Amino acid sequence: MDIAITIPAMKKPDELKLVKVSVARERLEQDILRAAKKLFAQRGFGGVSLDHIAREVGASKQNLLYYFPSKEELYRRVLHGVLDVWLSYMDALSQRPDDPERAIREYIAGKLRFSREHPDDSRVYANEVVSGAPLFSAEIAERVIPALQADVAIFNRWAEQGLCRPVDGRHLMILLWASTQVYADWASQIGLVLGKSELEAEDFQAAENLIVDMVLRTVLVQIPSAAHQGVAR
Amino acid sequence: MDIAITIPAMKKPDELKLVKVSVARERLEQDILRAAKKLFAQRGFGGVSLDHIAREVGASKQNLLYYFPSKEELYRRVLHGVLDVWLSYMDALSQRPDDPERAIREYIAGKLRFSREHPDDSRVYANEVVSGAPLFSAEIAERVIPALQADVAIFNRWAEQGLCRPVDGRHLMILLWASTQVYADWASQIGLVLGKSELEAEDFQAAENLIVDMVLRTVLVQIPSAAHQGVAR
DNA sequence: GTCTATAGCCCGATAGAC
DNA sequence: GTCTATCGGGCTATAGAC
């Protein structure tokens, strides 16, 4: 299909049609992936049938199997996309290698934005990890762990430079993942806790204030004056 | 079956048999519940078949349906037991209403012990909540939320008495749940992070040190001298 | 209580017409 | 690319012999 796009100018009618078809095909494929993500997020791999997904996008399951060779392959494609999004929110620390406070603030804000903007991605990831990551541990080991180790190394360097107190960077990162992702994965329970059916901007802000405050108090040598604003009620 | 047990003395042979049968029945029922918990924890409700569970305990699925009227009823029974265990690890705050530091230390230690001793319970709970708690939101609302509100009230009272700084108790409890349960629910990923296939006592100790240190630094008016031991590496 | 047998349904996947 | 038709198998649950 690419060839229709790379032709420089003066597309003939059937070439235009080729492009249009290709775009429509691309669109349906994306719709399927989005619907699959939503359902896998809710019920996990085993709890979803191709029929469910097909009905969600208004197609037949046979049509769905025309775009994806099998249910497992569709799931893998979803997981791959989820990991892309997950990792894209994880590079805040390396962006500000000389300013621990701002780096930490932006890392936490970014991870909470991920929970807010991509809750289904977060839940698909959570479902897969709770299951022991049977189809995905290799990709996690290759893509997630190096990113984490880079972040841990940054903490260690800050500690050496006297910019922050020595902490166990691995457990700190685990705590940051857990306490930010929970606002996507456990949204239903947090809604019960806060007495509302859906989390709002102010809830994410309150979470951000608390987490930032706790982490800065723990890792910074000097507690910033602004830190206490985070725990006001 | 109870009647066989309540007979005071001199059991005749067939009464003895009744007791024995009853015990065996009870035992198989517990075995089924344990196997079901393990498998539901791994794959969620939709990802497990009665055949899987039956094979795990060495019975037939028809036999399994003799003890439990349906798959969903079996799942509910598992969930109910999980919640019993979960709640039993949640009362540390009210046990020491006058000593915030010890109460917090014991609450965190208790929740981490739950993750360590009952990882399958934790994962079943996580699976259900990620799915939006379709079968369980009522029981969570009735049993979990009141327990949480009691804990939040304790924090508020401590703040009024000047025993600790004012924090948003609801988000603090969410953070404590998230950062302790993650050591059960995400064990596979944490294993990758720490470079070992199974978490050991020292890993849970390191987690406890970090979480206790962070929370005490955040909520206590005076940071205890022992707090910094938690972040040593 | 445990067994065999089976009903009735939904599943993933394929074949072939158009 | 989308449709109808269908295969083979696994699923929950029930019936009935022993």
CSV table of C-alpha atoms in Angstrom, one decimal, chain B residues 54-165:
chain,number,residue,atom,x,y,z
B,54,ALA,CA,-10.8,-29.7,39.4
B,55,ARG,CA,-7.5,-31.0,37.9
B,56,GLU,CA,-5.6,-28.9,40.5
B,57,VAL,CA,-7.3,-30.7,43.3
B,58,GLY,CA,-7.5,-34.1,41.6
B,59,ALA,CA,-11.2,-34.2,41.3
B,60,SER,CA,-13.7,-34.0,38.4
B,61,LYS,CA,-15.5,-30.9,37.5
B,62,GLN,CA,-18.8,-32.6,38.1
B,63,ASN,CA,-17.6,-33.4,41.7
B,64,LEU,CA,-16.7,-29.8,42.1
B,65,LEU,CA,-20.2,-28.7,41.1
B,66,TYR,CA,-21.5,-31.0,43.8
B,67,TYR,CA,-19.8,-28.9,46.4
B,68,PHE,CA,-20.5,-25.5,44.8
B,69,PRO,CA,-23.7,-24.8,42.9
B,70,SER,CA,-22.0,-22.8,40.1
B,71,LYS,CA,-18.7,-21.3,39.0
B,72,GLU,CA,-19.8,-17.8,40.0
B,73,GLU,CA,-20.9,-19.0,43.5
B,74,LEU,CA,-17.4,-20.6,43.9
B,75,TYR,CA,-15.8,-17.3,42.9
B,76,ARG,CA,-18.0,-15.4,45.4
B,77,ARG,CA,-17.0,-17.8,48.1
B,78,VAL,CA,-13.3,-17.2,47.2
B,79,LEU,CA,-13.8,-13.4,47.2
B,80,HIS,CA,-15.5,-13.5,50.5
B,81,GLY,CA,-12.6,-15.4,52.1
B,82,VAL,CA,-10.1,-13.1,50.5
B,83,LEU,CA,-11.8,-10.0,52.0
B,84,ASP,CA,-11.8,-11.7,55.4
B,85,VAL,CA,-8.1,-12.0,55.3
B,86,TRP,CA,-7.5,-8.6,53.8
B,87,LEU,CA,-9.5,-6.9,56.5
B,88,SER,CA,-7.8,-8.9,59.3
B,89,TYR,CA,-4.6,-7.1,58.4
B,90,MET,CA,-6.1,-3.6,58.5
B,91,ASP,CA,-6.8,-2.9,62.1
B,92,ALA,CA,-3.4,-1.8,63.3
B,93,LEU,CA,-4.2,1.9,63.5
B,94,SER,CA,-7.1,1.5,65.9
B,95,GLN,CA,-5.1,-0.9,68.1
B,96,ARG,CA,-2.8,2.0,69.1
B,97,PRO,CA,-4.9,5.1,69.1
B,98,ASP,CA,-2.4,7.1,71.2
B,99,ASP,CA,0.8,6.3,69.4
B,100,PRO,CA,0.9,7.4,65.8
B,101,GLU,CA,4.4,6.3,65.1
B,102,ARG,CA,4.0,2.7,66.4
B,103,ALA,CA,0.5,2.5,64.8
B,104,ILE,CA,1.9,3.5,61.4
B,105,ARG,CA,4.9,1.2,61.7
B,106,GLU,CA,2.7,-1.8,62.6
B,107,TYR,CA,0.1,-1.0,59.9
B,108,ILE,CA,2.7,-0.9,57.2
B,109,ALA,CA,4.4,-4.0,58.5
B,110,GLY,CA,1.1,-5.8,58.7
B,111,LYS,CA,0.1,-4.9,55.1
B,112,LEU,CA,3.5,-6.1,53.8
B,113,ARG,CA,3.1,-9.3,55.8
B,114,PHE,CA,-0.2,-9.8,54.1
B,115,SER,CA,1.5,-9.4,50.7
B,116,ARG,CA,4.1,-11.9,51.7
B,117,GLU,CA,1.9,-14.5,53.4
B,118,HIS,CA,-1.2,-14.2,51.2
B,119,PRO,CA,-0.1,-13.1,47.7
B,120,ASP,CA,-2.9,-15.0,46.1
B,121,ASP,CA,-5.5,-13.3,48.2
B,122,SER,CA,-4.0,-10.0,47.3
B,123,ARG,CA,-4.0,-10.9,43.6
B,124,VAL,CA,-7.6,-12.1,43.6
B,125,TYR,CA,-8.6,-8.8,45.2
B,126,ALA,CA,-6.5,-6.9,42.6
B,127,ASN,CA,-8.1,-8.7,39.7
B,128,GLU,CA,-11.5,-8.0,40.9
B,129,VAL,CA,-10.9,-4.3,41.5
B,130,VAL,CA,-9.2,-3.8,38.2
B,131,SER,CA,-12.2,-5.3,36.5
B,132,GLY,CA,-14.3,-2.7,38.3
B,133,ALA,CA,-15.4,-5.1,41.0
B,134,PRO,CA,-18.5,-6.3,39.1
B,135,LEU,CA,-19.5,-8.9,41.7
B,136,PHE,CA,-18.1,-7.3,44.7
B,137,SER,CA,-18.5,-3.6,44.9
B,138,ALA,CA,-21.4,-4.0,47.4
B,139,GLU,CA,-19.3,-6.0,49.8
B,140,ILE,CA,-16.4,-3.7,49.4
B,141,ALA,CA,-18.6,-0.7,50.1
B,142,GLU,CA,-20.0,-2.3,53.2
B,143,ARG,CA,-16.9,-3.8,54.7
B,144,VAL,CA,-13.8,-2.0,53.3
B,145,ILE,CA,-15.0,1.6,53.2
B,146,PRO,CA,-16.1,1.8,56.8
B,147,ALA,CA,-12.8,0.4,57.9
B,148,LEU,CA,-11.0,3.0,55.8
B,149,GLN,CA,-13.1,5.8,57.2
B,150,ALA,CA,-12.3,4.7,60.7
B,151,ASP,CA,-8.6,4.9,59.9
B,152,VAL,CA,-9.0,8.3,58.3
B,153,ALA,CA,-10.8,9.5,61.3
B,154,ILE,CA,-7.9,8.4,63.5
B,155,PHE,CA,-5.5,10.4,61.4
B,156,ASN,CA,-7.8,13.5,61.7
B,157,ARG,CA,-7.9,13.1,65.5
B,158,TRP,CA,-4.1,12.8,65.7
B,159,ALA,CA,-3.9,16.0,63.7
B,160,GLU,CA,-6.3,17.8,66.1
B,161,GLN,CA,-4.4,16.6,69.1
B,162,GLY,CA,-1.2,17.9,67.6
B,163,LEU,CA,0.3,14.4,67.4
B,164,CYS,CA,0.8,14.5,63.7
B,165,ARG,CA,0.7,17.0,60.8
